[in-house]
Coordinates of C-alpha atoms and ligand atoms in Angstrom, one line a residue:
M1 CA 171.7 104.8 119.4
D2 CA 168.5 104.8 121.4
K3 CA 168.3 107.2 124.3
K4 CA 168.1 105.7 127.8
T5 CA 164.9 106.3 129.7
V6 CA 164.3 108.2 132.9
L7 CA 161.2 108.0 135.0
S8 CA 160.2 109.6 138.3
G9 CA 157.1 110.8 140.1
I10 CA 155.9 112.8 143.1
Q11 CA 152.7 112.3 145.1
P12 CA 150.2 115.1 145.2
S13 CA 149.7 114.3 148.9
G14 CA 150.2 117.9 149.9
S15 CA 152.2 121.0 148.9
L16 CA 155.8 120.1 147.9
T17 CA 158.6 120.6 150.4
L18 CA 162.2 121.7 150.0
G19 CA 163.0 118.0 150.7
N20 CA 161.0 116.9 147.6
Y21 CA 162.9 119.6 145.6
I22 CA 166.4 118.8 146.8
G23 CA 166.0 115.1 146.8
A24 CA 164.1 114.7 143.6
L25 CA 162.6 117.5 141.6
R26 CA 165.7 119.7 141.1
N27 CA 167.4 116.8 139.4
F28 CA 164.5 116.1 136.9
S29 CA 165.4 118.7 134.3
D30 CA 169.0 117.7 134.2
F31 CA 168.1 114.5 132.2
Q32 CA 165.9 116.1 129.6
N33 CA 168.5 116.6 126.8
E34 CA 170.1 113.2 126.9
Y35 CA 167.4 110.8 128.1
E36 CA 163.8 110.0 127.1
C37 CA 162.1 111.4 130.2
Y38 CA 158.8 110.5 131.8
Y39 CA 157.6 112.5 134.8
C40 CA 154.3 111.7 136.5
I41 CA 152.2 113.0 139.3
V42 CA 151.4 109.9 141.2
D43 CA 147.8 110.4 142.3
L44 CA 147.1 106.6 142.6
H45 CA 149.8 106.5 145.2
A46 CA 148.5 109.5 147.1
I47 CA 145.2 107.8 147.9
T48 CA 147.0 105.1 149.9
V49 CA 146.6 107.6 152.8
P50 CA 143.5 109.7 153.5
Q51 CA 143.0 112.6 151.0
V52 CA 140.3 115.2 150.7
P53 CA 139.2 114.9 147.1
K54 CA 139.1 118.6 146.3
D55 CA 142.5 119.1 147.8
L56 CA 143.9 116.1 145.9
R57 CA 142.7 117.7 142.6
K58 CA 144.2 121.1 143.6
N59 CA 147.5 119.5 144.7
T60 CA 147.8 117.5 141.5
L61 CA 147.7 120.7 139.4
E62 CA 150.0 122.4 141.8
V63 CA 152.6 119.7 141.4
L64 CA 152.2 119.9 137.6
A65 CA 152.8 123.7 137.7
L66 CA 155.8 123.2 140.0
Y67 CA 157.3 120.6 137.6
L68 CA 157.1 123.2 134.9
A69 CA 158.3 126.0 137.1
C70 CA 161.3 123.9 138.1
G71 CA 162.4 123.6 134.5
L72 CA 160.6 120.6 133.0
N73 CA 160.0 121.3 129.4
P74 CA 156.9 119.5 127.9
D75 CA 158.6 119.5 124.5
K76 CA 161.4 117.4 125.9
S77 CA 159.8 115.4 128.7
T78 CA 156.5 113.5 128.9
I79 CA 154.6 115.0 131.8
F80 CA 151.4 113.2 132.9
I81 CA 149.0 112.3 135.7
Q82 CA 149.3 108.6 136.7
S83 CA 145.6 107.9 136.9
H84 CA 145.2 109.0 133.2
V85 CA 147.2 105.9 132.1
H86 CA 145.3 102.9 133.2
E87 CA 148.2 100.5 132.4
H88 CA 149.8 101.5 135.8
A89 CA 147.1 99.8 137.8
E90 CA 147.0 96.8 135.4
L91 CA 150.7 96.1 135.5
A92 CA 150.7 96.5 139.2
W93 CA 148.1 93.7 139.4
V94 CA 150.3 91.3 137.4
L95 CA 153.4 92.3 139.5
N96 CA 151.4 91.7 142.7
T97 CA 151.2 88.1 141.7
I98 CA 155.0 87.6 141.7
T99 CA 155.7 89.7 144.8
Y100 CA 156.3 87.9 148.1
M101 CA 154.4 89.1 151.2
G102 CA 157.7 88.9 153.1
Q103 CA 159.3 91.5 150.8
L104 CA 156.4 94.0 151.4
N105 CA 156.5 93.3 155.1
R106 CA 160.1 94.5 155.2
M107 CA 159.4 97.9 153.6
T108 CA 160.3 100.7 156.1
Q109 CA 158.0 103.3 154.4
Y110 CA 155.0 100.9 155.0
K111 CA 156.0 100.4 158.6
D112 CA 156.4 104.2 159.2
K113 CA 153.2 105.1 157.5
S114 CA 151.1 102.4 159.1
R115 CA 152.3 103.7 162.5
K116 CA 151.4 107.3 161.4
Y117 CA 147.9 106.4 160.0
N118 CA 147.1 103.5 162.3
E119 CA 143.4 104.0 161.9
S120 CA 143.4 103.7 158.1
I121 CA 146.0 101.1 157.1
N122 CA 144.8 99.6 153.8
A123 CA 146.0 97.0 151.4
G124 CA 147.0 99.8 148.9
L125 CA 149.5 101.2 151.4
F126 CA 150.9 97.7 151.7
T127 CA 151.2 97.1 148.0
Y128 CA 152.4 100.7 147.2
P129 CA 155.9 99.5 146.2
V130 CA 154.4 97.2 143.7
L131 CA 152.5 100.0 142.0
M132 CA 155.8 102.0 142.0
A133 CA 157.5 99.1 140.4
A134 CA 154.8 99.1 137.7
D135 CA 155.3 102.9 137.2
I136 CA 159.0 102.3 136.5
L137 CA 158.8 99.0 134.5
L138 CA 156.0 100.1 132.2
Y139 CA 158.4 102.7 130.6
Q140 CA 161.4 100.4 130.6
A141 CA 163.2 103.0 132.7
D142 CA 166.9 102.8 133.1
L143 CA 167.3 105.5 135.7
V144 CA 165.0 106.7 138.4
P145 CA 166.0 110.0 140.2
V146 CA 164.6 109.7 143.8
G147 CA 165.5 110.6 147.4
E148 CA 167.2 108.1 149.7
D149 CA 163.8 107.0 151.2
Q150 CA 162.9 105.4 147.9
R151 CA 166.0 103.2 147.6
Q152 CA 164.3 100.2 149.1
H153 CA 161.3 100.5 146.8
L154 CA 163.7 100.7 143.8
E155 CA 165.4 97.5 144.9
L156 CA 162.0 95.8 144.8
A157 CA 161.3 97.1 141.3
R158 CA 164.7 95.7 140.2
D159 CA 163.9 92.4 141.9
L160 CA 160.5 92.1 140.2
A161 CA 161.9 93.0 136.8
I162 CA 164.5 90.3 137.2
R163 CA 162.0 87.7 138.5
F164 CA 159.6 88.4 135.7
N165 CA 162.3 88.2 133.0
N166 CA 163.6 84.9 134.4
K167 CA 160.1 83.4 134.6
Y168 CA 158.8 84.5 131.2
S169 CA 161.9 85.7 129.1
D170 CA 163.4 89.2 128.8
T171 CA 160.7 91.9 129.1
F172 CA 161.8 94.7 131.4
S173 CA 164.9 96.9 131.6
I174 CA 166.5 96.7 135.0
P175 CA 166.3 100.2 136.6
E176 CA 169.0 101.9 138.5
P177 CA 168.3 104.6 141.2
F178 CA 169.8 108.0 140.8
I179 CA 170.4 109.3 144.3
R180 CA 172.8 112.2 145.0
S181 CA 175.3 111.9 147.7
T182 CA 174.3 115.3 149.3
G183 CA 170.7 116.2 150.0
S184 CA 169.2 112.8 149.3
K185 CA 167.5 112.9 152.7
I186 CA 166.6 116.3 154.1
M187 CA 165.4 116.0 157.7
S188 CA 162.6 117.7 159.6
L189 CA 163.5 121.1 160.9
Q190 CA 161.9 120.3 164.2
D191 CA 163.1 116.7 164.6
P192 CA 166.2 116.0 162.7
S193 CA 165.9 112.3 163.3
I194 CA 163.0 112.0 160.9
K195 CA 162.6 112.9 157.2
M196 CA 161.1 116.3 156.1
S197 CA 157.7 115.3 154.9
K198 CA 154.9 117.3 153.3
S199 CA 152.3 115.4 155.5
D200 CA 154.1 116.3 158.8
P201 CA 151.4 117.8 161.0
D202 CA 153.9 120.4 162.3
K203 CA 154.2 123.2 159.8
N204 CA 157.5 124.3 161.2
A205 CA 159.0 120.9 160.3
Y206 CA 159.2 121.7 156.6
I207 CA 159.7 124.5 154.1
L208 CA 157.2 124.5 151.3
L209 CA 158.3 125.5 147.8
L210 CA 155.5 128.0 147.9
D211 CA 156.2 129.5 151.4
D212 CA 156.7 133.3 151.3
K213 CA 159.9 135.0 152.4
D214 CA 158.8 135.7 156.0
T215 CA 157.6 132.2 156.6
I216 CA 160.9 130.7 155.2
Y217 CA 162.9 133.1 157.4
K218 CA 160.9 132.2 160.5
K219 CA 161.0 128.5 159.9
I220 CA 164.8 128.5 159.5
K221 CA 165.2 130.7 162.6
R222 CA 163.0 128.2 164.6
A223 CA 164.9 125.2 163.2
V224 CA 166.1 123.0 166.0
T225 CA 169.9 123.1 166.6
D226 CA 171.9 122.5 169.8
S227 CA 173.6 124.3 172.6
E228 CA 177.2 123.7 171.5
N229 CA 177.3 127.0 169.7
H230 CA 179.9 126.0 167.3
I231 CA 179.3 125.3 163.6
D232 CA 180.4 121.8 162.8
Y233 CA 179.2 118.9 160.6
N234 CA 178.7 115.8 162.8
D235 CA 176.2 113.3 164.1
R236 CA 176.0 114.9 167.5
Q237 CA 174.7 118.1 166.0
L238 CA 172.0 116.6 163.7
G239 CA 169.9 119.7 163.4
L240 CA 172.8 121.8 162.3
K241 CA 174.1 119.0 160.0
N242 CA 170.7 119.0 158.2
L243 CA 170.9 122.8 157.7
I244 CA 174.4 122.5 156.4
D245 CA 173.2 119.8 154.0
I246 CA 170.5 122.2 152.7
F247 CA 173.1 125.0 152.4
S248 CA 175.4 122.7 150.5
S249 CA 172.7 121.3 148.2
L250 CA 171.6 124.8 147.1
T251 CA 175.0 126.3 146.7
D252 CA 177.1 123.4 145.5
K253 CA 179.6 124.3 148.3
R254 CA 181.1 121.3 150.1
T255 CA 180.1 120.8 153.7
E256 CA 183.7 121.3 154.9
E257 CA 183.8 124.7 153.1
I258 CA 180.6 125.8 154.8
V259 CA 182.0 124.8 158.2
E260 CA 185.1 126.7 157.4
M261 CA 183.2 129.8 156.3
Y262 CA 181.3 129.9 159.7
Q263 CA 184.1 129.3 162.1
N264 CA 183.9 131.8 164.9
K265 CA 180.4 132.9 163.7
G266 CA 177.1 132.2 165.6
Y267 CA 174.2 130.1 164.5
G268 CA 172.2 133.3 164.0
E269 CA 174.4 134.5 161.2
F270 CA 174.5 131.1 159.6
K271 CA 170.7 130.8 159.7
D272 CA 170.2 134.3 158.2
D273 CA 172.4 133.4 155.3
L274 CA 170.7 130.0 154.8
A275 CA 167.3 131.6 154.8
E276 CA 168.5 134.1 152.1
I277 CA 169.9 131.2 150.0
I278 CA 166.6 129.4 150.1
I279 CA 164.5 132.5 149.4
D280 CA 166.8 133.3 146.4
C281 CA 166.5 129.7 145.1
L282 CA 162.7 129.6 145.4
E283 CA 161.9 133.1 144.2
P284 CA 162.1 132.5 140.4
I285 CA 160.3 129.1 140.8
Q286 CA 157.4 130.9 142.7
R287 CA 157.2 133.6 140.1
R288 CA 156.9 131.1 137.3
Y289 CA 154.5 129.0 139.3
K290 CA 152.1 131.9 139.8
E291 CA 151.8 132.4 136.0
L292 CA 151.3 128.7 135.3
I293 CA 148.8 127.9 138.0
S294 CA 146.4 130.6 136.7
D295 CA 146.5 129.2 133.2
K296 CA 144.3 126.0 133.7
E297 CA 143.9 125.6 129.9
Y298 CA 147.6 125.4 129.4
L299 CA 148.0 122.9 132.2
E300 CA 145.2 120.8 130.8
K301 CA 146.9 120.8 127.4
I302 CA 150.2 119.6 128.9
Y303 CA 148.7 116.7 130.9
S304 CA 146.5 115.7 128.0
I305 CA 149.4 115.4 125.5
G306 CA 151.5 113.7 128.3
A307 CA 148.8 111.1 128.8
I308 CA 148.7 110.2 125.1
K309 CA 152.5 109.9 124.9
A310 CA 152.8 108.0 128.1
E311 CA 150.0 105.6 127.2
R312 CA 151.6 104.7 123.9
K313 CA 154.7 103.4 125.6
A314 CA 152.9 101.9 128.6
N315 CA 150.5 100.0 126.4
N316 CA 153.3 98.6 124.4
T317 CA 154.9 97.1 127.5
L318 CA 151.6 95.9 129.0
R319 CA 150.6 94.1 125.8
K320 CA 153.9 92.1 125.9
V321 CA 153.3 91.3 129.6
Y322 CA 149.8 90.1 129.0
K323 CA 151.0 87.9 126.1
K324 CA 153.8 86.4 128.2
V325 CA 151.6 85.5 131.1
G326 CA 149.2 83.7 128.8
F327 CA 146.2 86.1 128.4
V328 CA 144.2 85.7 125.2
P329 CA 144.8 88.9 123.1
K330 CA 141.9 91.3 122.9
P331 CA 140.5 91.5 119.3
D332 CA 141.3 94.7 117.5
M333 CA 137.7 95.7 117.1
I334 CA 137.2 96.1 120.9
K335 CA 140.5 97.8 121.6
Ligands
AQP1 N1 163.0 114.8 153.0 C1 163.3 114.4 151.8 N2 164.6 114.5 151.4 C2 165.0 114.2 150.1 N3 164.1 113.6 149.2 C3 162.9 113.5 149.6 N4 161.8 113.0 149.0 C4 160.7 113.1 149.8 N5 161.1 113.6 151.0 C5 162.4 113.9 150.9 C6 161.8 112.6 147.6 O1 160.8 113.3 146.9 C7 160.2 112.4 145.9 C8 158.7 112.5 145.9 O2 158.3 111.9 147.2 P1 156.8 111.5 147.3 O3 155.9 112.6 147.4 O4 156.4 110.6 146.1 O5 156.8 110.5 148.5 P2 157.5 110.6 149.9 O6 158.9 110.2 149.8 O7 156.6 109.9 150.9 O8 157.5 112.2 150.2 P3 156.9 113.0 151.5 O9 157.1 114.4 151.3 O10 157.4 112.4 152.7 O11 155.3 112.7 151.3 P4 154.3 112.2 152.3 O12 154.4 113.1 153.5 O13 152.9 112.4 151.6 O14 154.6 110.8 152.6 C9 160.8 111.0 146.1 O15 161.8 110.8 145.2 C10 161.4 111.1 147.5 O16 162.5 110.2 147.7

């Protein structure tokens, strides 16, 4: 039987956070044995908000090294850089023509980001979810591991796949999101009403996968809690709830168990233990990352092979799409 396909990606729009790890990256390697996996670094998405070119290049390699350090195996998964596979932009164009403006207007990420970057709102930011649909549909993905914030974009990808299939005949698989019940939305450590984001201007709002021990310890100590001074998991104590979610995600302990463990103990002790748990989780990743990031030749080999493998599958889908919409096939001699 054919293996089902998994696809996911992360933007190299900064250094990766614990939110990116818990919500998405840590799940990636789980699929490698049973699925055909495609994991990309979505640099085309990253330029929908302002980027410094040399930082974008650096961050792209950093994300690649982190993918590998977090357990992605290039012999099992296809790991590539989105801009190396031109089919993404081409399929996005075709999908743009069957996407309703009203659907894009409803996207909460677009609303949030256009508030945040109000001086540089561009058409790319608006059509970002269409490009994401193209990323997914090109590989005929069945499953897409993402954080909760991407659920709405996944819905659009499903919608566009169904619309295209109905209009032109069966072409795309209909993707399902894979979103865990715990840790799918890690919140800012400074404002637990908003998501932890790598582009947050407040460095204390997030923990980076590459933060050193002292920094992690300090950021957890400074994390906003409340004055109730009683460990509990509820919507009144949102800061604490978020910290318990992080604890639970990294230890696989249920939130009730954690609350029980810290009855009659102070926030200080809880935070000390949490910082230790995060440090222990990140330590082996950071060690492996340091080796990988200094071996540029190896990284280049990985993303070159990845691009060839990804393009093979992407091109196969795009050719079908072009044929179905009525484009004249390109003669072999100019392929
Ligand atoms: N706080 C989070 N909790 C759980 N999952 C999260 N993800 C992001 N933040 C959290 C998941 O990480 C994957 C990659 O995200 P992305 O970089 O492609 O885009 P994003 O969701 O916009 O992430 P950021 O960190 O907030 O980036 P910026 O600041 O550049 O916008 C996705 O699966 C996402 O759900």
